[in-house]
CSV table of C-alpha atoms and ligand atoms in Angstrom, one decimal:
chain,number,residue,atom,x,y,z
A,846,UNK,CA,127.6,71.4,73.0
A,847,UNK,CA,125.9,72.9,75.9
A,848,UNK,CA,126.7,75.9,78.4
A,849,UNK,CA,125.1,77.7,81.7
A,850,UNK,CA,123.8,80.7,82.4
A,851,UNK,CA,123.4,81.8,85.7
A,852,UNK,CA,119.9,84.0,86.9
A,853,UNK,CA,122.1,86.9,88.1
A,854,UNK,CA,123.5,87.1,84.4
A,855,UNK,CA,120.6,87.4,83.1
A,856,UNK,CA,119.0,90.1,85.6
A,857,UNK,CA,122.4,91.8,84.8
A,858,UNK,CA,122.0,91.7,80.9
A,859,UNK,CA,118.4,92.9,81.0
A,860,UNK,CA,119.5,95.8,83.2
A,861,UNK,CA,122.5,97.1,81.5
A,862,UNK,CA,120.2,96.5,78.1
A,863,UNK,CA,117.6,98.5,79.7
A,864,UNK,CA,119.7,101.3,81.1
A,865,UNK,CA,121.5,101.6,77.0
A,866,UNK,CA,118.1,101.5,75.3
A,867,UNK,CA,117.1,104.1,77.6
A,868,UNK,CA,118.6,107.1,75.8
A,869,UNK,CA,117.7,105.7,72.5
A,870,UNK,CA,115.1,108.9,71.0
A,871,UNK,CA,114.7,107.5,67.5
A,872,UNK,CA,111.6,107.0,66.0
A,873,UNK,CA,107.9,108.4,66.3
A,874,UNK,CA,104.6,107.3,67.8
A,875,UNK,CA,102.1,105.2,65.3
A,876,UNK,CA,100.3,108.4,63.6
A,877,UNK,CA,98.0,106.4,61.8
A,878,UNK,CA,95.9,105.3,65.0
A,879,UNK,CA,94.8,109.2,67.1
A,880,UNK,CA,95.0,107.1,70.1
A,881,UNK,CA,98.6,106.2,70.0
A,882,UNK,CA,99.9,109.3,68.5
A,883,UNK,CA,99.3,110.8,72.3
A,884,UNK,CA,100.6,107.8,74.4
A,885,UNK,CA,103.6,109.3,76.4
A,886,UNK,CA,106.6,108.6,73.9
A,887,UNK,CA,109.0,108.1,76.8
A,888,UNK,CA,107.6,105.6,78.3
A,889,UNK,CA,109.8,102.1,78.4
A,890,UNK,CA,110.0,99.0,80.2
A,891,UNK,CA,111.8,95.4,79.7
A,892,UNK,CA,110.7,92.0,81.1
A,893,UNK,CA,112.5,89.1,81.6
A,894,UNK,CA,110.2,85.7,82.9
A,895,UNK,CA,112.0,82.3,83.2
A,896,UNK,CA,110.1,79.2,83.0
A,897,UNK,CA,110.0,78.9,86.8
A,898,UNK,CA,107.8,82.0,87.4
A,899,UNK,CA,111.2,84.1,88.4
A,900,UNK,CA,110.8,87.7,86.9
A,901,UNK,CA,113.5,90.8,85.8
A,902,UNK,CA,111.9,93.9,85.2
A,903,UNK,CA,112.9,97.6,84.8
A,904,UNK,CA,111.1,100.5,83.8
A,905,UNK,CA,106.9,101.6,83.0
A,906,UNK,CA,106.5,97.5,83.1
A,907,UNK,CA,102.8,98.3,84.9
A,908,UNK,CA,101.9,100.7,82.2
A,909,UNK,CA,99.0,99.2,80.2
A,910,UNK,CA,99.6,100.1,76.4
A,911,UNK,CA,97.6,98.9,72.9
A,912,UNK,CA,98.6,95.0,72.7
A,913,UNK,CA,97.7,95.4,68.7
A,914,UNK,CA,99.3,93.4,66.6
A,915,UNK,CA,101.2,91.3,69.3
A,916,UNK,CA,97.6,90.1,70.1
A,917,UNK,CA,98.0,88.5,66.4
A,918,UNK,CA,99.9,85.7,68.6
A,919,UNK,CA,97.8,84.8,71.0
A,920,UNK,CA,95.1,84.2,68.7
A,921,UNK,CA,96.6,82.2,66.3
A,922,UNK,CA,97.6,79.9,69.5
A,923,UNK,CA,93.3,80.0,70.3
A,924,UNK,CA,92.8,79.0,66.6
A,925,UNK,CA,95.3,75.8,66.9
A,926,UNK,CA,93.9,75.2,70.2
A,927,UNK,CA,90.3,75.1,69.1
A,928,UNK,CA,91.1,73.5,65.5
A,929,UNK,CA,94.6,71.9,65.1
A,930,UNK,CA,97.9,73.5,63.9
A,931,UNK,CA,97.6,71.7,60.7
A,932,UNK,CA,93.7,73.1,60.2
A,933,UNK,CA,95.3,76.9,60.5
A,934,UNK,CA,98.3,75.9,58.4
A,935,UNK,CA,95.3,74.7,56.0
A,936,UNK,CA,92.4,77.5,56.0
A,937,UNK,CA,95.3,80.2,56.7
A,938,UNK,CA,98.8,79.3,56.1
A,939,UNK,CA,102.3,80.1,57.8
A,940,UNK,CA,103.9,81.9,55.6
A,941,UNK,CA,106.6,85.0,55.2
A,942,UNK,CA,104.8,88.0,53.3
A,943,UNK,CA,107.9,90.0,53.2
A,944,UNK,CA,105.5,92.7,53.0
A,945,UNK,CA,104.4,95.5,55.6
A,946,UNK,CA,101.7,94.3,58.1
A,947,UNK,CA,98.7,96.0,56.4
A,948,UNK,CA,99.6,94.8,52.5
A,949,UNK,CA,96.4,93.9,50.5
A,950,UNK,CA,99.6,92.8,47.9
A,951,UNK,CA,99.9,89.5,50.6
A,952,UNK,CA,96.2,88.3,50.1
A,953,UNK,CA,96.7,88.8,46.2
A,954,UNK,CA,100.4,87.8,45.7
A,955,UNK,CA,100.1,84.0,47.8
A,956,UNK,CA,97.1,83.1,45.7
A,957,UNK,CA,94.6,84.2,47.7
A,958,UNK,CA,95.2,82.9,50.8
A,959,UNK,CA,95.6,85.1,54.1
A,960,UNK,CA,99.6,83.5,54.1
A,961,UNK,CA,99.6,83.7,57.9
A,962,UNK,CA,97.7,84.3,61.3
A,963,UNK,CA,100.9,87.0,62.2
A,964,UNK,CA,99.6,89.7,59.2
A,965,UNK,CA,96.7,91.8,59.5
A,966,UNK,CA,94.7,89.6,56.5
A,967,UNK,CA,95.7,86.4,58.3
A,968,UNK,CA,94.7,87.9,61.5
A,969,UNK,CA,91.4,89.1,60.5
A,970,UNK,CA,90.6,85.4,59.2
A,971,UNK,CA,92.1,84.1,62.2
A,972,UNK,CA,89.3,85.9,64.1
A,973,UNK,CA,86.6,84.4,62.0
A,974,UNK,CA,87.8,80.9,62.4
A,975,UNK,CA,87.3,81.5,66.1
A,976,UNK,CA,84.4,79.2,68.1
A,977,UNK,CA,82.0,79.2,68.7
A,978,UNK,CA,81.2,80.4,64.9
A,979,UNK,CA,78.5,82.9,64.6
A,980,UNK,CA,78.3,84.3,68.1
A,981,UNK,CA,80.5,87.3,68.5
A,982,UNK,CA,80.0,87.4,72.4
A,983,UNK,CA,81.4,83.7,72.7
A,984,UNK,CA,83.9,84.5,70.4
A,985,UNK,CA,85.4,87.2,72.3
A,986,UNK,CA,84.7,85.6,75.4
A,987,UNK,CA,87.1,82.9,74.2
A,988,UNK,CA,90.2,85.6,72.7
A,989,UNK,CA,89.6,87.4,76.2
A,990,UNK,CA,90.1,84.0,78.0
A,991,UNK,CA,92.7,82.6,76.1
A,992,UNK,CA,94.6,85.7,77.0
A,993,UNK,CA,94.3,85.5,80.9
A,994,UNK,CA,95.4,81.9,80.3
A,995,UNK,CA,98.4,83.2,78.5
A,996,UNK,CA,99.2,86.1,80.6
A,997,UNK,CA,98.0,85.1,83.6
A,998,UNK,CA,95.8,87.9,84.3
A,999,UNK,CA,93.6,90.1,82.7
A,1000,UNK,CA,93.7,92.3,79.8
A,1001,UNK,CA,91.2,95.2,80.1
A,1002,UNK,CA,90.1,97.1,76.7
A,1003,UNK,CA,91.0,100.9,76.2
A,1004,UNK,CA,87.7,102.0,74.9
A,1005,UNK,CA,89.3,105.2,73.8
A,1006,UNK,CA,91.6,103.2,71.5
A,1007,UNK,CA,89.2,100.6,70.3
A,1008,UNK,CA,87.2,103.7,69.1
A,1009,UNK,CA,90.0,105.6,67.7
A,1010,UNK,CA,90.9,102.2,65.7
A,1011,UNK,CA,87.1,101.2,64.6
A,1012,UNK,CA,86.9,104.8,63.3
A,1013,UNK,CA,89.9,104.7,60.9
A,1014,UNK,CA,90.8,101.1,59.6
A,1015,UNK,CA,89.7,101.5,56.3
A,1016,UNK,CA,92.6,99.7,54.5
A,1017,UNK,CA,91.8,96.8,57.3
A,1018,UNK,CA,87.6,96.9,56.0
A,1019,UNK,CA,89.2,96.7,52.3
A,1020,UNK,CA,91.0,94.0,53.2
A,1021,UNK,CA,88.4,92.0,54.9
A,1022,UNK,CA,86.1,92.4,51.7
A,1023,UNK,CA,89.3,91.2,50.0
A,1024,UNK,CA,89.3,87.8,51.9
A,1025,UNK,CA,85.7,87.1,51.6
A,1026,UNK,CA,85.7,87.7,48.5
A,1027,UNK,CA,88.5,85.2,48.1
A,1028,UNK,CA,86.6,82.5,50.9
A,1029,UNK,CA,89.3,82.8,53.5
A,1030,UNK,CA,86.9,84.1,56.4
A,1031,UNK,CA,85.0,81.7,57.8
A,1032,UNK,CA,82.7,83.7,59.8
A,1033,UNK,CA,81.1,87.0,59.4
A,1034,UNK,CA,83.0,89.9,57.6
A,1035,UNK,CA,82.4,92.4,59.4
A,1036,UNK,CA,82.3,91.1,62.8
A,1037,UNK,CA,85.7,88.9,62.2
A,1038,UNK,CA,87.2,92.7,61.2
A,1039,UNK,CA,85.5,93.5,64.8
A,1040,UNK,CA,86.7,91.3,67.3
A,1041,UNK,CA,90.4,92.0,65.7
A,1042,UNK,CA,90.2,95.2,66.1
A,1043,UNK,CA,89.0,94.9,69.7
A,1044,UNK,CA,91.5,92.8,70.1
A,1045,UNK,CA,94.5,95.2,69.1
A,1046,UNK,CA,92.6,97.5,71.5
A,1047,UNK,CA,93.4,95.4,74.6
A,1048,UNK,CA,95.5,96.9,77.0
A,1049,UNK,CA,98.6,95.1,78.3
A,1050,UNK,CA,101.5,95.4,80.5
A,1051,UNK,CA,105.1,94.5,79.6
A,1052,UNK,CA,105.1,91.9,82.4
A,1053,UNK,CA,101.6,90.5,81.2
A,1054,UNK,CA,103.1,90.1,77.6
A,1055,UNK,CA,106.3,88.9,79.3
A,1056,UNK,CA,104.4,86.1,80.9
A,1057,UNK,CA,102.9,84.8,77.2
A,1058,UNK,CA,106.6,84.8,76.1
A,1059,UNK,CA,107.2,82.9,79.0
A,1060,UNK,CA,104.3,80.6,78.4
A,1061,UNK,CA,105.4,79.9,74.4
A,1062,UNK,CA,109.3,78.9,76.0
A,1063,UNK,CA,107.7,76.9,78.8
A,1064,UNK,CA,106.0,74.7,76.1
A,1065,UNK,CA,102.5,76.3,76.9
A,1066,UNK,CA,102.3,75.9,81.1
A,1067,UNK,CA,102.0,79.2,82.3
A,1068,UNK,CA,104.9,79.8,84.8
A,1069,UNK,CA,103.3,82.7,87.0
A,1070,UNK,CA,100.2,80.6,86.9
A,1071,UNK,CA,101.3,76.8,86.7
A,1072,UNK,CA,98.1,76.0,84.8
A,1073,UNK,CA,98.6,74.4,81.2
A,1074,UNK,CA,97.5,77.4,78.5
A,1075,UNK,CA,97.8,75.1,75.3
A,1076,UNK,CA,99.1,72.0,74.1
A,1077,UNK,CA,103.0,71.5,74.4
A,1078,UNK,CA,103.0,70.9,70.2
A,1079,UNK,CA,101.7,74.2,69.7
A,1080,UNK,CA,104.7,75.9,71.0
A,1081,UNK,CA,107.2,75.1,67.9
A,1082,UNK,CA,104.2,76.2,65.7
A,1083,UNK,CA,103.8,79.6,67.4
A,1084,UNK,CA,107.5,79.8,67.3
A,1085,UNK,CA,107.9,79.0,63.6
A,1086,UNK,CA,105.8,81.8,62.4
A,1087,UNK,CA,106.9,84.3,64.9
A,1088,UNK,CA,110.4,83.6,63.5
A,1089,UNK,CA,109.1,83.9,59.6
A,1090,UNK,CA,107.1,87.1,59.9
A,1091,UNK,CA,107.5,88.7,63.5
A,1092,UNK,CA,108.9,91.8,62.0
A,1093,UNK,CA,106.7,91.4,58.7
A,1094,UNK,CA,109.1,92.9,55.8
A,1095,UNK,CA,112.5,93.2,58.3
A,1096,UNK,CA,112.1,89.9,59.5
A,1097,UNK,CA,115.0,88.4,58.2
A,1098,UNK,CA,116.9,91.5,59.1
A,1099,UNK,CA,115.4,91.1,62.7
A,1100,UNK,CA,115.9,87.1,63.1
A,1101,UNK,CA,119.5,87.6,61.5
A,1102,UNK,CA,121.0,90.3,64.3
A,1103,UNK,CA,118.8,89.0,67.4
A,1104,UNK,CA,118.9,85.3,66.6
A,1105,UNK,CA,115.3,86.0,68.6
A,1106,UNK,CA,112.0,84.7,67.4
A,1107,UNK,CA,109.6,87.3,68.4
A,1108,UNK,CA,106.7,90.0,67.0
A,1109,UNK,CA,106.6,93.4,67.2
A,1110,UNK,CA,103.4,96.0,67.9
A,1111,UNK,CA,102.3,99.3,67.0
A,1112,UNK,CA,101.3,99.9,70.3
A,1113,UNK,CA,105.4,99.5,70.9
A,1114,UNK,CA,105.0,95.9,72.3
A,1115,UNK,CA,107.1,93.4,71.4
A,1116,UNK,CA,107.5,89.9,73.2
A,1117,UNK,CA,110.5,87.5,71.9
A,1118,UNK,CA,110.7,83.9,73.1
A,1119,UNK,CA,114.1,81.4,73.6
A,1120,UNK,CA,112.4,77.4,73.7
A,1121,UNK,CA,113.3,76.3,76.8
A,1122,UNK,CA,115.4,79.5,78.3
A,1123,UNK,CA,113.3,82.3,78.5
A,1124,UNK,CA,110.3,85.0,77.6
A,1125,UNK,CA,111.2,88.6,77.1
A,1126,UNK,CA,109.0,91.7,76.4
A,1127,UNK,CA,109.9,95.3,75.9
A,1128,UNK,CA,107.5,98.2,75.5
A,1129,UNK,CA,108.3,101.9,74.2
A,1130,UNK,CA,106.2,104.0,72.2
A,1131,UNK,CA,108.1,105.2,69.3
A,1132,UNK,CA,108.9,103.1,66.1
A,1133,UNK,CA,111.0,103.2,63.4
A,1134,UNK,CA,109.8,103.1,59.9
A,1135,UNK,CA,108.2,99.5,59.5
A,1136,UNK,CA,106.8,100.0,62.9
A,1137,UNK,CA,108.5,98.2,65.3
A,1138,UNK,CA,109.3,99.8,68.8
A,1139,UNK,CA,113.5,101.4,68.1
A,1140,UNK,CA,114.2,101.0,71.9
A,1141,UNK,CA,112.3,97.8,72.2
A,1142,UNK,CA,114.5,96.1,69.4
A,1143,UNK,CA,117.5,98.1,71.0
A,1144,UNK,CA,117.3,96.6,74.7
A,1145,UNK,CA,116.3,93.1,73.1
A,1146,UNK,CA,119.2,93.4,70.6
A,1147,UNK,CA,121.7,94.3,73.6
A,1148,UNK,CA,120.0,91.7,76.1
A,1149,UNK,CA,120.7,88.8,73.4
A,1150,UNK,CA,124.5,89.9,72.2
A,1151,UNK,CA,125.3,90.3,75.8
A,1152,UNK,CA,124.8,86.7,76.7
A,1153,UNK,CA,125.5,85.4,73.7
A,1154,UNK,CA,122.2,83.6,73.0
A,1155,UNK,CA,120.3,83.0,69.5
A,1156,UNK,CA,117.9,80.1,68.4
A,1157,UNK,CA,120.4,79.3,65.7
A,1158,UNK,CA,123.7,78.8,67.8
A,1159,UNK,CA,125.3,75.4,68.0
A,1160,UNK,CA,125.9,75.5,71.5
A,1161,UNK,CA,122.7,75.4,74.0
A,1162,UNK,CA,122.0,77.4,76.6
A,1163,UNK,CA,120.5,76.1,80.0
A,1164,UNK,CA,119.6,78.0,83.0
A,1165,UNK,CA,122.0,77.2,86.1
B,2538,LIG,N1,95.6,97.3,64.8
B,2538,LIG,C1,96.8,97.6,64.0
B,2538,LIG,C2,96.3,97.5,62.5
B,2538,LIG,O1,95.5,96.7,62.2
B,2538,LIG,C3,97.9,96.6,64.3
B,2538,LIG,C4,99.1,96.8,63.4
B,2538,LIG,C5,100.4,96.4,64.1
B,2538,LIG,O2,100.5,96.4,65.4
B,2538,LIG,O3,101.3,96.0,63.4
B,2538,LIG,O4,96.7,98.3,61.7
């Protein structure tokens, strides 16, 4: 079974979801990063990008906010770029934690291994796997590239935030000990722990993360760009884990009333991608209590129900 959507339904959809989500005042700031604790919690913006480069977007969508842990996606697609999906599934894994995003329980709990590239121990190893080995300038070179190819433009780094981050991510140095200890980094501890955190300090807009989203449905060509960002088989891969553990321990809440693959922020980021269909991103600074943007999920949640899309729906959905 298949069915059309038209491009004025879904400008409509994202508007009215915008314009509802709007008046949505639940939820706080991050406190546990200075930085974000004084971004502007009214801020808000929602992107739509079709595979053909055609963009919907309402609200603070130049605003450039923390990426943090949406970044977590982009460089697990550099790590099965540079290795192979299978090596990451190997060194890392793709697991569900069902656990909150900073759990040192995740590295214990799956035997020792990092479980997946989408949690912060994952992430950190994902960073060390990153070529070339042992040269932190190359490395970041190559996150920072990878991004522009994903985004089709630049990120730049809030220096501000990348300070206030470095200064206070003690439970992330624990962590990183925790995996060495345990042989999952494959690089240098402390810089690995480094180049993630400077990392989650890049700032992004909504239509920048809208783009990647974009990029993951198109089966990795960049539609803004039209330049090939990663292999077409590394699009279900991404997909798959954004799907398990997007919304760490309210995933399966998450996948089960948006029927959207996608992965969340601190920073109030959080992009969602329909194979095929669509990218969408939404940005607004206050989270509820898993940390996960409450107007973000609100306008995505809305945007979904009112066309009546989900990746688990018998009938498929093409663009008209
Ligand atoms: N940089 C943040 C941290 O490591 C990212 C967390 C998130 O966005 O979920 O705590």
């Amino acid at each position: 079974m298949s069915r059309l959507i038209t491009r004025q339904e879904i400008a409509e959809a994202a508007e009215g979801a915008y314009t509802m989500a709007r008046v949505d005042n639940g939820g706080h700031n991050a406190h546990y990063i200075p930085y974000l604790a004084n971004v502007p919690s009214d801020l808000f913006a929602l992107t739509v990008t079709l595979p053909d480069g055609e963009v919907f977007s309402f609200g603070d969508d130049a605003y450039l906010f923390g990426i943090e842990s949406v970044s977590k996606v982009a460089t697990a697609i550099l790590a099965m770029k540079q290795w192979s999906p299978e090596m990451v599934l190997r060194k890392i894994g793709a697991d569900a934690t069902g656990l909150p995003f900073s759990s040192i329980f995740s590295i214990l709990l799956e035997n020792d291994h990092p479980s997946t590239p989408l949690v912060n121990a994952g992430a950190i190893s994902t960073c060390s796997m990153v070529k070339p080995l042992g040269n932190p300038v190359g490395k970041w070179k190559a996150i920072v590239d990878n991004m522009v190819s994903l985004f089709g433009s630049e990120p730049s780094l809030i220096d501000e935030l990348y300070r206030s981050e470095s200064d206070t991510n003690y439970n992330n140095r624990s962590m990183t000990w925790l995996l060495k200890k345990h042989d999952r980094l494959y690089d240098d501890p402390m810089m690995s722990l480094d180049l993630y955190t400077r990392q989650c300090s890049l700032g992004v807009t909504c239509r920048q993360l809208s783009a990647m989203a974009a990029t993951i449905a198109n089966g990795g060509v960049n539609p803004l760009t039209g330049e090939r960002a990663f292999p077409e088989e590394i699009s279900p891969k991404i997909i798959s884990m954004m799907a398990s553990v997007g919304f760490y321990q309210h995933t399966g809440d998450w996948m089960f009333s948006s029927g959207l693959p996608a992965k969340t922020g601190v920073g109030g980021g959080i992009v969602g991608v329909l194979p095929g269909l669509l990218g969408i991103a939404a940005f607004s600074p206050r989270l509820d209590q898993a940390g996960n943007s409450v107007r973000a999920q609100a306008a995505i949640k809305q945007f979904m129900q009112t066309l009546g899309l989900g990746i688990y729906n018998s009938t498929q959905v093409e663009l008209a």
